[in-house]
Tab-separated table of C-alpha atoms in Angstrom:
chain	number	residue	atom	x	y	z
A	489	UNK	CA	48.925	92.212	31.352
A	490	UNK	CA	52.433	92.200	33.260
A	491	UNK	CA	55.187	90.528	30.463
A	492	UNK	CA	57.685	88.748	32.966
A	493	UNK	CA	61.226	87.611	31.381
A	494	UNK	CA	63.661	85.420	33.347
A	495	UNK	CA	67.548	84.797	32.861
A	496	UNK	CA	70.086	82.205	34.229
A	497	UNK	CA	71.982	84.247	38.006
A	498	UNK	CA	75.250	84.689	38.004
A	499	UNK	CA	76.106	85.794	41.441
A	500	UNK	CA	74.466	86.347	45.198
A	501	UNK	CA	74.032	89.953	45.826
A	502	UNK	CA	70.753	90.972	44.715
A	503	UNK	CA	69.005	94.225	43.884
A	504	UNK	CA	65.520	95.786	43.564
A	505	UNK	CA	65.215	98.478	40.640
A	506	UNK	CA	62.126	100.164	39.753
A	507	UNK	CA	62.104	102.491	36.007
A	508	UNK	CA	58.874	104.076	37.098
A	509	UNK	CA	58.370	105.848	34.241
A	510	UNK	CA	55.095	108.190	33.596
A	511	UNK	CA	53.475	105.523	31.244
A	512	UNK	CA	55.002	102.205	32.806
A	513	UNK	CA	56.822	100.774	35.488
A	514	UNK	CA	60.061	98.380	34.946
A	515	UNK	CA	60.662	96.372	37.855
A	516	UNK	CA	63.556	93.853	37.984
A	517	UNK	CA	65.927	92.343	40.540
A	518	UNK	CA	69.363	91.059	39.870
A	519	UNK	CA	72.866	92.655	39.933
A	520	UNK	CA	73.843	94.245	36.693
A	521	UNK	CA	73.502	94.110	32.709
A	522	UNK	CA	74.753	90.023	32.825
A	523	UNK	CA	72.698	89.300	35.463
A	524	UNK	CA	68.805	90.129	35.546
A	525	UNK	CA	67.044	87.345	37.462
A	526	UNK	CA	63.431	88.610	36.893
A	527	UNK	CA	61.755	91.454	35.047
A	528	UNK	CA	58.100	92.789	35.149
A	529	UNK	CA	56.336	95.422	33.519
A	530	UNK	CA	53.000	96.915	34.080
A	531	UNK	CA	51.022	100.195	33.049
A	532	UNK	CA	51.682	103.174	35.048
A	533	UNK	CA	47.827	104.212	36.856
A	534	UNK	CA	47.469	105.718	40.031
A	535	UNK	CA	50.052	105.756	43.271
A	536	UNK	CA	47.703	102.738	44.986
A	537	UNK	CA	47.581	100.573	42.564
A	538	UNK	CA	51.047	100.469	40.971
A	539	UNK	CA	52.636	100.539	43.557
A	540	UNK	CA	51.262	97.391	45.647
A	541	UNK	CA	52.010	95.773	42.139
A	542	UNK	CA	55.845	96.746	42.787
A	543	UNK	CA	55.913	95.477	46.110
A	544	UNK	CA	54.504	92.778	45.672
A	545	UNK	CA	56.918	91.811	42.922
A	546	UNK	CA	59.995	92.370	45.295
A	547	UNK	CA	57.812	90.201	47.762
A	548	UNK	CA	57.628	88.045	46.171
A	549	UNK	CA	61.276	87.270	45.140
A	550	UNK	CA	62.843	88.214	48.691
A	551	UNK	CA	61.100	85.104	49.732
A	552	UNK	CA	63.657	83.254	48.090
A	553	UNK	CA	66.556	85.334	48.532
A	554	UNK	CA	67.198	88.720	50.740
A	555	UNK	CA	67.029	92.085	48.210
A	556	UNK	CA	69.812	94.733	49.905
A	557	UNK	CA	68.112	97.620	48.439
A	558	UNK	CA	65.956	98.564	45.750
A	559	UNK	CA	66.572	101.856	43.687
A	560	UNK	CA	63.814	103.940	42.028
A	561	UNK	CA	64.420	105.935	38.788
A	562	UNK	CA	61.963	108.354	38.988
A	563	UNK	CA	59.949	110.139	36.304
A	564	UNK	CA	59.525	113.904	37.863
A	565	UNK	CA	59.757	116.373	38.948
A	566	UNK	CA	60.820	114.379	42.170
A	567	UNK	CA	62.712	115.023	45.719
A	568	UNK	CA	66.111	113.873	45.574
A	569	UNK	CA	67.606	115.351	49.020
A	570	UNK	CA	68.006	112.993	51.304
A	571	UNK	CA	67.929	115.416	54.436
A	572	UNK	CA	64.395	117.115	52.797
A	573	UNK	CA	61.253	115.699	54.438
A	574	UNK	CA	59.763	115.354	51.269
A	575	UNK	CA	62.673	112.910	49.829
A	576	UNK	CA	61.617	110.223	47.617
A	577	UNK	CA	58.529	112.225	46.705
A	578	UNK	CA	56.926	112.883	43.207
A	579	UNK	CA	56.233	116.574	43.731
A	580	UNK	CA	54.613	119.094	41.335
A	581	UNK	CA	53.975	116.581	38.517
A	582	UNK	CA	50.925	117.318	35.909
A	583	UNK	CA	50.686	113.406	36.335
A	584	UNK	CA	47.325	112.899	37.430
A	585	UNK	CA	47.357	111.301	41.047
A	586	UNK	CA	50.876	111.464	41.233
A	587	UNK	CA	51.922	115.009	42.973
A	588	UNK	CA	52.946	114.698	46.129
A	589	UNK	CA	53.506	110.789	46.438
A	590	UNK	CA	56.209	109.563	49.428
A	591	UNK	CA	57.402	106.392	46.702
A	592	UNK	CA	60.600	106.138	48.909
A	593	UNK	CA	58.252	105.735	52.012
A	594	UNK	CA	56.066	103.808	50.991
A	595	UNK	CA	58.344	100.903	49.362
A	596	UNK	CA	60.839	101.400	53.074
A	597	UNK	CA	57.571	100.484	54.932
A	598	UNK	CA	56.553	97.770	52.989
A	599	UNK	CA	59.785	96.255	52.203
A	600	UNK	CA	61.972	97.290	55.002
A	601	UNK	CA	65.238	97.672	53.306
A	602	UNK	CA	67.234	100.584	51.828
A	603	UNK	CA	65.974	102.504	48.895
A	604	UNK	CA	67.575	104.360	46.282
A	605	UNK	CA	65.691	107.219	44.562
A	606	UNK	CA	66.431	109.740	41.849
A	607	UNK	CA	65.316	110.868	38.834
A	608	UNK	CA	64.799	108.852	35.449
A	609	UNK	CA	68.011	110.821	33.710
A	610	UNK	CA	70.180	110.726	36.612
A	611	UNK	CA	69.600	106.819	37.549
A	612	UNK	CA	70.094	106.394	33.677
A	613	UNK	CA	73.369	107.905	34.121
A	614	UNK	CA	74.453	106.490	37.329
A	615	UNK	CA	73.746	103.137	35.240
A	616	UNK	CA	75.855	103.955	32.150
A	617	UNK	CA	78.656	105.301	34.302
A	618	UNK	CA	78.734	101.729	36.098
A	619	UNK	CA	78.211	99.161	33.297
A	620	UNK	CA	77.695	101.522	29.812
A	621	UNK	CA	79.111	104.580	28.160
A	622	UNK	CA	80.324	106.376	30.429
A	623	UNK	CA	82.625	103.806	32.304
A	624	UNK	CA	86.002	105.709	33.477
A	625	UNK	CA	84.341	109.686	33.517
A	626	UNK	CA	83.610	111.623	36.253
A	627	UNK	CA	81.584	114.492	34.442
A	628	UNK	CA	79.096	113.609	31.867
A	629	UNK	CA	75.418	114.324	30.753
A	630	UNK	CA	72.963	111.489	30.206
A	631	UNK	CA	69.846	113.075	28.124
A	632	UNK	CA	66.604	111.192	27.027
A	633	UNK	CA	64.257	112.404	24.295
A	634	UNK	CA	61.006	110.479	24.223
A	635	UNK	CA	57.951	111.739	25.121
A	636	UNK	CA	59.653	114.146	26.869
A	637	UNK	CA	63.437	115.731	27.210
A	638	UNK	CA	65.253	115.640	30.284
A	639	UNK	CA	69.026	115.590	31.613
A	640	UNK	CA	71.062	114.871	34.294
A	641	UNK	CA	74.993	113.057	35.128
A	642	UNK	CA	77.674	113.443	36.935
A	643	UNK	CA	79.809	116.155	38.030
A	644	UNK	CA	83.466	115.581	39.278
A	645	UNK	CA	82.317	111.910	40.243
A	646	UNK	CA	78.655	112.879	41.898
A	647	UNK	CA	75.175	112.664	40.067
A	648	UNK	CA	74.257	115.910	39.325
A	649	UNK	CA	71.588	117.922	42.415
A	650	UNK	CA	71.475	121.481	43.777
A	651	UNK	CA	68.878	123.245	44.107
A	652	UNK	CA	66.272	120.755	43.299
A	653	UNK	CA	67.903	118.535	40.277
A	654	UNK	CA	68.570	119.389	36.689
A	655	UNK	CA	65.809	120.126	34.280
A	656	UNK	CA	67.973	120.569	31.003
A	657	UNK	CA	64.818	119.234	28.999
A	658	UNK	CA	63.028	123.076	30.158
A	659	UNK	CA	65.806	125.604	29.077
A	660	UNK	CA	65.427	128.022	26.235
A	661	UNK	CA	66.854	127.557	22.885
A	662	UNK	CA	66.254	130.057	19.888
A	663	UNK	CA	63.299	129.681	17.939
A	664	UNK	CA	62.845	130.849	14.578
A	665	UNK	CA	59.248	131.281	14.218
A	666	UNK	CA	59.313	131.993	10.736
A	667	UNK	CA	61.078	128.555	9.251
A	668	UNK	CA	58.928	126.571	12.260
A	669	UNK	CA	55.824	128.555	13.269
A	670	UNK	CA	54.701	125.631	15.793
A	671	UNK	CA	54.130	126.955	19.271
A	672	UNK	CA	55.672	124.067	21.436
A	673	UNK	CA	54.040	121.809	23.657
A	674	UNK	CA	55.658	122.469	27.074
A	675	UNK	CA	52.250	123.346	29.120
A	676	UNK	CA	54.300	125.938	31.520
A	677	UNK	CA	57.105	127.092	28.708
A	678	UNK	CA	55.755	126.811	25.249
A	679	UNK	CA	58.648	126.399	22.709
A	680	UNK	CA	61.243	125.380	25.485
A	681	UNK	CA	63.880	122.554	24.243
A	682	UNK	CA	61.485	119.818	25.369
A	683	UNK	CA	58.258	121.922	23.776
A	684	UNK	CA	60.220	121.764	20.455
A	685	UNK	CA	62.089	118.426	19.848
A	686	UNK	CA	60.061	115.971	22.146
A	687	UNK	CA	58.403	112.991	20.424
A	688	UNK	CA	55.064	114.821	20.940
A	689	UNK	CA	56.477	117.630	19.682
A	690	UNK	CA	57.841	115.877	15.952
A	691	UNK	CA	53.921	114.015	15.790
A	692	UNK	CA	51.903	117.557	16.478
A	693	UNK	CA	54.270	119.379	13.964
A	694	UNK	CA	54.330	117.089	10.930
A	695	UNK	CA	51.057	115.604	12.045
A	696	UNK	CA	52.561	111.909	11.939
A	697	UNK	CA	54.336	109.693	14.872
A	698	UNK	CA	57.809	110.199	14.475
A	699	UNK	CA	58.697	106.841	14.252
A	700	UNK	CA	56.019	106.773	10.699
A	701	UNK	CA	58.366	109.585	8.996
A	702	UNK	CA	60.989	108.152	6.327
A	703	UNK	CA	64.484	109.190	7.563
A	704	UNK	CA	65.294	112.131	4.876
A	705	UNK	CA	62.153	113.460	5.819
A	706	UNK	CA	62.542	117.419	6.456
A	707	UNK	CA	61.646	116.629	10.274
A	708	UNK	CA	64.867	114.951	11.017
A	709	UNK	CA	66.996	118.014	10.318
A	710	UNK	CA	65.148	120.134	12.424
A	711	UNK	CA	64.995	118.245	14.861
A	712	UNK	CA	68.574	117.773	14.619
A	713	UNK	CA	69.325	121.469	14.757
A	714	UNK	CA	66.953	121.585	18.166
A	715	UNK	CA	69.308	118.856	19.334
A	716	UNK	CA	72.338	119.978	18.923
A	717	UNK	CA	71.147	123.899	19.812
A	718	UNK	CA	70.950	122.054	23.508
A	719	UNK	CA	73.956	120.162	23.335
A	720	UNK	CA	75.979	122.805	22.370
A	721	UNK	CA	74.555	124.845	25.731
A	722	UNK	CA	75.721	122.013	27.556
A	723	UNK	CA	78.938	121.386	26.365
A	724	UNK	CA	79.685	125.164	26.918
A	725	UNK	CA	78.314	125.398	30.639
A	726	UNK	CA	78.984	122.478	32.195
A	727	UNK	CA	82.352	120.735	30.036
A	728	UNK	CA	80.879	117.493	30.460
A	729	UNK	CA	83.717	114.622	28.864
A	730	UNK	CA	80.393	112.610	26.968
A	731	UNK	CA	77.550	113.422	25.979
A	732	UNK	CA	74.993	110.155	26.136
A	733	UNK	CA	71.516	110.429	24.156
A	734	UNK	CA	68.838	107.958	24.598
A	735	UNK	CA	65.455	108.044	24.671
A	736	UNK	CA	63.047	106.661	21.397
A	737	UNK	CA	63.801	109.579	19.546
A	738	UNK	CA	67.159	108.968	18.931
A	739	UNK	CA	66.219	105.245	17.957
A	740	UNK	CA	66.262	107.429	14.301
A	741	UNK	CA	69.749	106.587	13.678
A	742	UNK	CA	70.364	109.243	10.976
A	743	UNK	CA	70.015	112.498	13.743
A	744	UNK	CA	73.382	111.174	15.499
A	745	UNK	CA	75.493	112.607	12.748
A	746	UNK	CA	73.088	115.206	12.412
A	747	UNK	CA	73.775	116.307	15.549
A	748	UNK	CA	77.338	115.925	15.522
A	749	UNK	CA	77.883	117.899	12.647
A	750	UNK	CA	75.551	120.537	13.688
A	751	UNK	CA	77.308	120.703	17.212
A	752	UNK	CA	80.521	121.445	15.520
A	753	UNK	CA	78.832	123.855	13.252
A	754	UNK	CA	77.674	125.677	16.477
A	755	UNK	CA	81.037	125.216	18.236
A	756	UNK	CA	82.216	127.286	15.787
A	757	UNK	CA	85.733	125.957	16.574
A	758	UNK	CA	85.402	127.549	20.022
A	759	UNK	CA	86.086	124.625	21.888
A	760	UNK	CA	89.539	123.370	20.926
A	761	UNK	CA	89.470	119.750	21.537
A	762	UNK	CA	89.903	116.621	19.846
A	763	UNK	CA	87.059	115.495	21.266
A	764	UNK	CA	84.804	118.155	19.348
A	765	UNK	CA	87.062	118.646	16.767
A	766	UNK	CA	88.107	115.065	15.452
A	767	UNK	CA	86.320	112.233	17.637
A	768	UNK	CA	82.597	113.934	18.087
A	769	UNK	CA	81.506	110.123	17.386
A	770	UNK	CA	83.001	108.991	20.447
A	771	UNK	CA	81.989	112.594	22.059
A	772	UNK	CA	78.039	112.488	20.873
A	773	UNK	CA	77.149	108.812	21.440
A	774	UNK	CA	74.186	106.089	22.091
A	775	UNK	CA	73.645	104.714	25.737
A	776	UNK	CA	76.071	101.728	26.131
A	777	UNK	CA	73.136	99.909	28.122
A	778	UNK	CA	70.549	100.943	25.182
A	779	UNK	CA	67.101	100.821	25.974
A	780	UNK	CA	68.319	99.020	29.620
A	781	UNK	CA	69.482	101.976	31.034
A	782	UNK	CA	66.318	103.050	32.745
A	783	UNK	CA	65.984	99.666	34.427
A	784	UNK	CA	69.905	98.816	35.125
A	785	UNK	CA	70.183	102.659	36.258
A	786	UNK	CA	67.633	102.152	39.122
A	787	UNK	CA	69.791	98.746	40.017
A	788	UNK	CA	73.026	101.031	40.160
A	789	UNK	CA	70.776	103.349	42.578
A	790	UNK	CA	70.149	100.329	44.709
A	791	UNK	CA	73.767	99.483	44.594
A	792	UNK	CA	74.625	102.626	45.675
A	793	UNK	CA	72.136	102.723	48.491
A	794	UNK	CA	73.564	99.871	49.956
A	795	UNK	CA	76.722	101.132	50.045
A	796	UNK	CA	78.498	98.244	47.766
């Protein structure tokens, strides 16, 4: 059953944003962190039937007020390129039903007004950078490890595309087969970043839900030397100012100074700044929007879709 949460508006421009994440959907409408008018969540099934429940949601609201645009933070791999005919797709997923699904086309139709689409990480980040942690920066990485580990952010002031768009959560760290002998759970890579320290990945090693293991447990400080292997990768090739980790892994308070320590231990003193040096807690840090980001990230999207 849909859980539906309501709060008091504070001002007239009004937004659509959709988390569409690969187990639920978030939808919500309102204008920022202060200001969520209505909030709905349901189970994510196939393409047809989640998302009539979406529309019908935003239907349902713009006939009492007039949505600008709704933004979609999308679980991937997506289309992000607004000049590619397949923008606003889910492409190659493993989801089943999902590959190949025009979301962006199929909300325009419906709903007639602008939509904003990109992916879960980079909607996350366009949210923090607005309203959270990483208010005032212009290059930054937003990562999430959850049930799965992905990246993306902004680059001298512009969310981070190319080629396709960032997969951070698929790059190779080492692996020491000998102190962990499990494979990885990546089903295309194995022991890739996201094969090793996803949530899946801490349950099939220890054989226990991550969230079940007592915080010295020896799973946290491998997990926090997986971490920080990938953090310190990033830091080197792309000089972000913050580094932003959510996701419900890092709901284990104990791996931030993990990390952080381990970073600098990597670092090796190779990167000489204060910020790695002296303030890593303000350089390795929580989202400012917490477990909102998803949700306030696809309202940003819709923000910036229409332009305001």
């Amino acid at each position: 059953a849909a859980s539906i949460n309501r709060s008091r508006s504070t001002t007239n421009a009004l937004y659509g944003g959709i988390e569409a994440g690969g187990t639920k959907f978030v939808c919500a409408v309102g204008s920022g962190p202060e200001d969520i008018r209505d909030e709905i969540r349901f189970p994510t099934t196939a393409p047809d039937e989640t998302l009539p429940l979406a529309i019908n949601f935003f239907r349902r609201y713009a006939g009492q007020e007039t949505l600008a645009a709704i933004g979609v933070s999308c679980f991937g791999p997506v289309d992000p390129n607004p000049a590619s005919p397949t923008f606003g797709y889910v492409t190659t997923t493993p989801k089943p039903h999902w590959a190949h699904t025009d979301v962006v086309g199929r909300l325009r139709h419906a709903l007639n007004i602008p939509v904003g689409f990109d992916t879960d990480v980079n909607g996350a980040a366009l949210g923090e950078h607005r309203w959270g942690a990483a208010q005032g920066l212009d290059t930054f990485v937003y990562l999430t490890i959850g049930t799965g580990l992905g990246g993306g952010g902004m680059v001298n002031g512009q969310l981070l595309h190319g080629l396709m768009h960032a997969e951070m959560g698929h790059t190779r760290i080492p692996h020491d087969w000998e102190h962990d002998p499990y494979g990885g759970n990546c089903p295309y890579h194995g022991d890739c970043w996201e094969g090793l320290a996803c949530g899946p990945a801490i349950e099939a090693r220890w054989q226990t839900p991550g969230q079940d293991l007592a915080p010295n447990h020896p799973a946290w400080a491998l997990e926090a030397h997986y971490l920080a292997l990938g953090v310190a990768n990033i830091t080197l090739m792309l000089s972000p100012q913050r580094i932003i980790m959510g996701g419900g892994v890092m709901d284990q308070q104990q791996l931030f100074p993990l990390v952080r320590k381990e970073v600098q231990t990597l670092l090796n003193g190779y990167v000489q700044k204060p910020e790695i040096l002296e303030r890593i807690d303000d350089y390795i840090v929580p989202p400012g929007l917490g477990n909102r980001a998803g949700v306030l990230g696809a309202i940003a999207l819709a923000i910036h879709a229409a332009g305001a």
